[in-house]
Amino acid sequence: MLKRIYDKSKILFAVMWIIAYCVLMSAADALSAAVGMEKSVTLAIGLGLSVVLFVFLKKHALLAEYGFCRSGVPARSMLYYIPVCLMLSANLWYGVTCHYGITETVLYILSMFCVGFLEEVIFRGLLFGAMRRDSLQSAVIVCSITFGIGHIINLFNGSGAELLPNLLQVVYAAAAGLMFVMLFLKTGSIVGCIVIHGIFNALSAFADDSAVTPGRQILTCVLLTVITGGYALYLARTMKRS
């Protein structure tokens, strides 16, 4: 069935995965809270979706097409990934704490890597791959913006997200989405994007939210947007030269 949908319309296939991901992972977060163990159900659902998607790509020899390969680009041409390291440190800028016990921390970290895998494969792989055939520029813009806007679901899925931080998240997520697209285009590999995305999300388990004021939220948004957006533009410029 999945292969029939994929063959009929790759864009429809990507949209189907986006919807399934948003609905199931939101429901999983709610169920995790209901059973009293953070990310317990989320990890199970995220792992299940990840396995289904990976097996589908492997079964139909699509792994290489969607970037499951090593990057052959030297670190020097990537500015030694320094902007990425700056982005990864953002969750720790205002202090470090531990929100959960050992078991819940492990569940949280593993579930965040599942999120990184799914979001990168769905947005930078399936959606971008389907759209770039018609227009590379449109694919870059749409995939970046939809990735940012997709985070607004946190306002409605019972996660407790507040309006200001969530709207700011939409802004810098769109810039990060652009960076991930450019990383994928530059290196030809989605593996790095998955690892970076997973680490960034996982480190949120140790962020000291009590020290974050509205002013700091805005500052963080501005800095992350400048860092990731600027890095994306740098990568785009170097690709035009080559």
mmCIF file of C-alpha atoms in Angstrom:
data_model
loop_
_atom_site.group_PDB
_atom_site.id
_atom_site.type_symbol
_atom_site.label_atom_id
_atom_site.label_comp_id
_atom_site.label_asym_id
_atom_site.label_seq_id
_atom_site.Cartn_x
_atom_site.Cartn_y
_atom_site.Cartn_z
ATOM 1 C CA MET A 1 0.000 0.000 0.000
ATOM 2 C CA LEU A 2 2.750 2.463 0.950
ATOM 3 C CA LYS A 3 4.599 1.749 -2.290
ATOM 4 C CA ARG A 4 1.445 2.378 -4.340
ATOM 5 C CA ILE A 5 0.967 5.771 -2.703
ATOM 6 C CA TYR A 6 4.667 6.565 -3.175
ATOM 7 C CA ASP A 7 4.570 5.654 -6.867
ATOM 8 C CA LYS A 8 1.344 7.588 -7.444
ATOM 9 C CA SER A 9 2.475 10.831 -5.772
ATOM 10 C CA LYS A 10 5.666 11.386 -3.821
ATOM 11 C CA ILE A 11 4.328 14.681 -2.487
ATOM 12 C CA LEU A 12 1.168 12.964 -1.231
ATOM 13 C CA PHE A 13 3.351 10.307 0.373
ATOM 14 C CA ALA A 14 5.381 12.992 2.162
ATOM 15 C CA VAL A 15 2.272 14.859 3.337
ATOM 16 C CA MET A 16 0.795 11.596 4.596
ATOM 17 C CA TRP A 17 3.899 11.022 6.701
ATOM 18 C CA ILE A 18 3.846 14.585 8.030
ATOM 19 C CA ILE A 19 0.248 14.189 9.187
ATOM 20 C CA ALA A 20 0.847 10.738 10.672
ATOM 21 C CA TYR A 21 3.941 11.971 12.477
ATOM 22 C CA CYS A 22 2.247 15.057 13.970
ATOM 23 C CA VAL A 23 -0.888 13.207 15.070
ATOM 24 C CA LEU A 24 0.752 10.073 16.468
ATOM 25 C CA MET A 25 3.624 11.800 18.248
ATOM 26 C CA SER A 26 1.295 14.374 19.821
ATOM 27 C CA ALA A 27 -0.992 11.595 21.019
ATOM 28 C CA ALA A 28 2.037 9.679 22.301
ATOM 29 C CA ASP A 29 3.188 12.666 24.385
ATOM 30 C CA ALA A 30 -0.280 12.909 25.930
ATOM 31 C CA LEU A 31 -0.321 9.182 26.699
ATOM 32 C CA SER A 32 3.172 9.387 28.205
ATOM 33 C CA ALA A 33 1.941 12.082 30.581
ATOM 34 C CA ALA A 34 -1.142 9.979 31.403
ATOM 35 C CA VAL A 35 0.925 6.941 32.403
ATOM 36 C CA GLY A 36 3.214 9.150 34.460
ATOM 37 C CA MET A 37 6.497 8.464 32.670
ATOM 38 C CA GLU A 38 7.786 11.195 30.383
ATOM 39 C CA LYS A 39 8.334 10.134 26.743
ATOM 40 C CA SER A 40 7.666 6.439 27.448
ATOM 41 C CA VAL A 41 4.903 6.069 24.843
ATOM 42 C CA THR A 42 6.546 8.724 22.669
ATOM 43 C CA LEU A 43 9.688 6.630 22.325
ATOM 44 C CA ALA A 44 7.693 3.511 21.429
ATOM 45 C CA ILE A 45 5.690 5.326 18.748
ATOM 46 C CA GLY A 46 8.700 7.251 17.461
ATOM 47 C CA LEU A 47 10.796 4.109 17.232
ATOM 48 C CA GLY A 48 7.977 2.264 15.474
ATOM 49 C CA LEU A 49 7.531 5.028 12.882
ATOM 50 C CA SER A 50 11.295 5.238 12.368
ATOM 51 C CA VAL A 51 11.586 1.494 11.756
ATOM 52 C CA VAL A 52 8.651 1.472 9.320
ATOM 53 C CA LEU A 53 10.073 4.385 7.344
ATOM 54 C CA PHE A 54 13.637 3.041 7.284
ATOM 55 C CA VAL A 55 12.523 -0.452 6.279
ATOM 56 C CA PHE A 56 10.373 1.019 3.497
ATOM 57 C CA LEU A 57 13.318 2.977 2.098
ATOM 58 C CA LYS A 58 15.674 0.015 2.400
ATOM 59 C CA LYS A 59 13.219 -2.473 0.884
ATOM 60 C CA HIS A 60 12.739 -0.314 -2.198
ATOM 61 C CA ALA A 61 16.419 0.656 -2.561
ATOM 62 C CA LEU A 62 15.753 4.319 -1.743
ATOM 63 C CA LEU A 63 18.269 4.866 1.056
ATOM 64 C CA ALA A 64 20.968 6.366 -1.167
ATOM 65 C CA GLU A 65 18.441 8.555 -2.972
ATOM 66 C CA TYR A 66 17.423 10.144 0.319
ATOM 67 C CA GLY A 67 20.938 10.701 1.592
ATOM 68 C CA PHE A 68 21.792 7.667 3.697
ATOM 69 C CA CYS A 69 25.466 7.781 2.823
ATOM 70 C CA ARG A 70 28.708 9.335 4.042
ATOM 71 C CA SER A 71 29.563 12.917 3.210
ATOM 72 C CA GLY A 72 32.572 13.366 0.962
ATOM 73 C CA VAL A 73 32.824 17.103 1.672
ATOM 74 C CA PRO A 74 35.848 18.182 3.771
ATOM 75 C CA ALA A 75 35.134 19.871 7.098
ATOM 76 C CA ARG A 76 37.098 22.929 6.023
ATOM 77 C CA SER A 77 34.555 23.796 3.341
ATOM 78 C CA MET A 78 31.841 23.481 5.994
ATOM 79 C CA LEU A 79 33.594 26.028 8.274
ATOM 80 C CA TYR A 80 34.455 23.040 10.463
ATOM 81 C CA TYR A 81 30.764 22.993 11.469
ATOM 82 C CA ILE A 82 31.400 25.785 14.012
ATOM 83 C CA PRO A 83 27.963 27.400 13.428
ATOM 84 C CA VAL A 84 26.372 24.010 14.105
ATOM 85 C CA CYS A 85 28.243 23.733 17.413
ATOM 86 C CA LEU A 86 27.007 27.192 18.400
ATOM 87 C CA MET A 87 23.440 26.148 17.616
ATOM 88 C CA LEU A 88 23.791 22.913 19.584
ATOM 89 C CA SER A 89 24.864 24.821 22.677
ATOM 90 C CA ALA A 90 21.724 27.019 22.691
ATOM 91 C CA ASN A 91 19.761 24.875 25.154
ATOM 92 C CA LEU A 92 22.562 25.290 27.696
ATOM 93 C CA TRP A 93 23.138 29.043 27.354
ATOM 94 C CA TYR A 94 21.260 29.973 30.529
ATOM 95 C CA GLY A 95 22.260 27.107 32.775
ATOM 96 C CA VAL A 96 22.125 23.339 33.080
ATOM 97 C CA THR A 97 19.746 21.268 35.148
ATOM 98 C CA CYS A 98 18.227 17.784 35.153
ATOM 99 C CA HIS A 99 14.455 17.692 34.823
ATOM 100 C CA TYR A 100 13.977 13.933 35.075
ATOM 101 C CA GLY A 101 15.254 10.814 36.757
ATOM 102 C CA ILE A 102 17.714 8.531 34.976
ATOM 103 C CA THR A 103 15.069 6.376 33.274
ATOM 104 C CA GLU A 104 13.006 9.306 32.017
ATOM 105 C CA THR A 105 16.145 11.145 30.883
ATOM 106 C CA VAL A 106 17.184 8.136 28.786
ATOM 107 C CA LEU A 107 13.653 7.857 27.348
ATOM 108 C CA TYR A 108 13.667 11.567 26.555
ATOM 109 C CA ILE A 109 17.040 11.489 24.789
ATOM 110 C CA LEU A 110 16.190 8.397 22.731
ATOM 111 C CA SER A 111 12.793 9.817 21.743
ATOM 112 C CA MET A 112 14.461 13.069 20.639
ATOM 113 C CA PHE A 113 16.771 11.140 18.332
ATOM 114 C CA CYS A 114 13.702 9.444 16.863
ATOM 115 C CA VAL A 115 12.215 12.902 16.333
ATOM 116 C CA GLY A 116 15.427 14.027 14.637
ATOM 117 C CA PHE A 117 15.392 10.986 12.371
ATOM 118 C CA LEU A 118 11.727 11.292 11.422
ATOM 119 C CA GLU A 119 11.693 15.042 10.856
ATOM 120 C CA GLU A 120 14.833 15.001 8.735
ATOM 121 C CA VAL A 121 13.763 12.050 6.600
ATOM 122 C CA ILE A 122 10.222 13.395 6.182
ATOM 123 C CA PHE A 123 11.047 17.066 5.528
ATOM 124 C CA ARG A 124 14.569 17.007 4.050
ATOM 125 C CA GLY A 125 14.126 13.595 2.471
ATOM 126 C CA LEU A 126 10.591 12.845 1.313
ATOM 127 C CA LEU A 127 9.087 16.337 0.931
ATOM 128 C CA PHE A 128 12.202 18.051 -0.380
ATOM 129 C CA GLY A 129 13.018 15.113 -2.639
ATOM 130 C CA ALA A 130 9.545 15.168 -4.174
ATOM 131 C CA MET A 131 9.512 18.929 -4.778
ATOM 132 C CA ARG A 132 13.064 19.465 -6.024
ATOM 133 C CA ARG A 133 12.265 17.596 -9.226
ATOM 134 C CA ASP A 134 10.090 20.510 -10.345
ATOM 135 C CA SER A 135 11.886 23.469 -8.749
ATOM 136 C CA LEU A 136 14.895 23.370 -6.442
ATOM 137 C CA GLN A 137 14.330 26.922 -5.221
ATOM 138 C CA SER A 138 10.670 26.298 -4.387
ATOM 139 C CA ALA A 139 11.562 23.050 -2.650
ATOM 140 C CA VAL A 140 14.118 24.806 -0.434
ATOM 141 C CA ILE A 141 11.685 27.573 0.539
ATOM 142 C CA VAL A 142 8.628 25.378 1.098
ATOM 143 C CA CYS A 143 10.476 22.722 3.100
ATOM 144 C CA SER A 144 12.097 25.326 5.332
ATOM 145 C CA ILE A 145 8.885 27.245 6.007
ATOM 146 C CA THR A 146 6.710 24.182 6.539
ATOM 147 C CA PHE A 147 9.282 22.793 8.959
ATOM 148 C CA GLY A 148 9.061 26.010 10.968
ATOM 149 C CA ILE A 149 5.280 26.291 10.846
ATOM 150 C CA GLY A 150 4.946 22.630 11.812
ATOM 151 C CA HIS A 151 6.235 23.486 15.287
ATOM 152 C CA ILE A 152 3.119 25.543 15.978
ATOM 153 C CA ILE A 153 1.356 22.253 16.692
ATOM 154 C CA ASN A 154 2.936 22.453 20.163
ATOM 155 C CA LEU A 155 0.293 25.046 21.029
ATOM 156 C CA PHE A 156 -2.480 22.516 20.532
ATOM 157 C CA ASN A 157 -1.073 19.109 21.432
ATOM 158 C CA GLY A 158 -1.213 19.513 25.200
ATOM 159 C CA SER A 159 2.535 19.960 25.634
ATOM 160 C CA GLY A 160 1.961 23.152 27.624
ATOM 161 C CA ALA A 161 3.835 25.415 25.212
ATOM 162 C CA GLU A 162 3.161 29.121 25.685
ATOM 163 C CA LEU A 163 2.387 31.497 22.831
ATOM 164 C CA LEU A 164 5.535 33.664 22.766
ATOM 165 C CA PRO A 165 8.176 30.912 22.991
ATOM 166 C CA ASN A 166 6.251 28.790 20.502
ATOM 167 C CA LEU A 167 5.998 31.585 17.932
ATOM 168 C CA LEU A 168 9.693 32.307 18.391
ATOM 169 C CA GLN A 169 10.377 28.597 17.899
ATOM 170 C CA VAL A 170 8.535 28.736 14.573
ATOM 171 C CA VAL A 171 10.844 31.544 13.429
ATOM 172 C CA TYR A 172 14.176 29.959 14.302
ATOM 173 C CA ALA A 173 12.971 26.491 13.272
ATOM 174 C CA ALA A 174 12.342 27.846 9.766
ATOM 175 C CA ALA A 175 15.901 29.211 9.699
ATOM 176 C CA ALA A 176 17.219 25.899 11.033
ATOM 177 C CA GLY A 177 15.171 24.107 8.380
ATOM 178 C CA LEU A 178 16.932 26.164 5.725
ATOM 179 C CA MET A 179 20.285 25.274 7.261
ATOM 180 C CA PHE A 180 19.454 21.559 7.254
ATOM 181 C CA VAL A 181 18.398 21.716 3.596
ATOM 182 C CA MET A 182 21.677 23.390 2.676
ATOM 183 C CA LEU A 183 23.677 20.884 4.705
ATOM 184 C CA PHE A 184 21.913 18.105 2.844
ATOM 185 C CA LEU A 185 22.507 19.713 -0.552
ATOM 186 C CA LYS A 186 26.156 20.511 0.188
ATOM 187 C CA THR A 187 27.139 17.132 1.621
ATOM 188 C CA GLY A 188 24.692 14.868 -0.197
ATOM 189 C CA SER A 189 24.100 13.106 3.117
ATOM 190 C CA ILE A 190 21.146 13.304 5.483
ATOM 191 C CA VAL A 191 22.970 11.442 8.250
ATOM 192 C CA GLY A 192 24.662 14.566 9.610
ATOM 193 C CA CYS A 193 21.342 16.413 9.672
ATOM 194 C CA ILE A 194 19.750 13.589 11.667
ATOM 195 C CA VAL A 195 22.580 13.531 14.233
ATOM 196 C CA ILE A 196 22.665 17.331 14.642
ATOM 197 C CA HIS A 197 18.882 17.555 14.942
ATOM 198 C CA GLY A 198 18.783 14.721 17.467
ATOM 199 C CA ILE A 199 21.511 16.209 19.661
ATOM 200 C CA PHE A 200 19.890 19.658 19.650
ATOM 201 C CA ASN A 201 16.544 18.224 20.747
ATOM 202 C CA ALA A 202 18.091 15.883 23.311
ATOM 203 C CA LEU A 203 19.996 18.694 25.035
ATOM 204 C CA SER A 204 16.674 20.388 25.810
ATOM 205 C CA ALA A 205 16.358 17.800 28.600
ATOM 206 C CA PHE A 206 19.075 19.703 30.448
ATOM 207 C CA ALA A 207 18.000 23.299 29.749
ATOM 208 C CA ASP A 208 17.358 25.458 32.808
ATOM 209 C CA ASP A 209 13.979 26.902 31.803
ATOM 210 C CA SER A 210 13.622 28.757 35.112
ATOM 211 C CA ALA A 211 16.379 31.148 34.052
ATOM 212 C CA VAL A 212 14.758 31.984 30.708
ATOM 213 C CA THR A 213 12.915 35.303 30.657
ATOM 214 C CA PRO A 214 10.851 36.646 27.712
ATOM 215 C CA GLY A 215 13.771 38.904 26.856
ATOM 216 C CA ARG A 216 16.137 35.947 26.754
ATOM 217 C CA GLN A 217 13.659 33.997 24.638
ATOM 218 C CA ILE A 218 13.670 36.767 22.052
ATOM 219 C CA LEU A 219 17.465 37.056 22.197
ATOM 220 C CA THR A 220 17.841 33.310 21.730
ATOM 221 C CA CYS A 221 15.482 33.378 18.748
ATOM 222 C CA VAL A 222 17.433 36.213 17.122
ATOM 223 C CA LEU A 223 20.803 34.542 17.694
ATOM 224 C CA LEU A 224 19.649 31.119 16.478
ATOM 225 C CA THR A 225 18.033 32.664 13.402
ATOM 226 C CA VAL A 226 21.204 34.620 12.589
ATOM 227 C CA ILE A 227 23.504 31.630 13.211
ATOM 228 C CA THR A 228 21.516 29.021 11.285
ATOM 229 C CA GLY A 229 20.229 31.363 8.586
ATOM 230 C CA GLY A 230 23.671 32.892 8.069
ATOM 231 C CA TYR A 231 25.286 29.466 7.848
ATOM 232 C CA ALA A 232 22.646 28.383 5.327
ATOM 233 C CA LEU A 233 23.376 31.420 3.156
ATOM 234 C CA TYR A 234 27.107 30.735 3.371
ATOM 235 C CA LEU A 235 26.597 27.140 2.230
ATOM 236 C CA ALA A 236 24.327 28.296 -0.607
ATOM 237 C CA ARG A 237 26.949 30.793 -1.758
ATOM 238 C CA THR A 238 29.764 28.238 -1.738
ATOM 239 C CA MET A 239 27.620 25.847 -3.787
ATOM 240 C CA LYS A 240 27.023 28.535 -6.434
ATOM 241 C CA ARG A 241 30.764 29.060 -6.744
ATOM 242 C CA SER A 242 31.528 25.369 -7.248
#
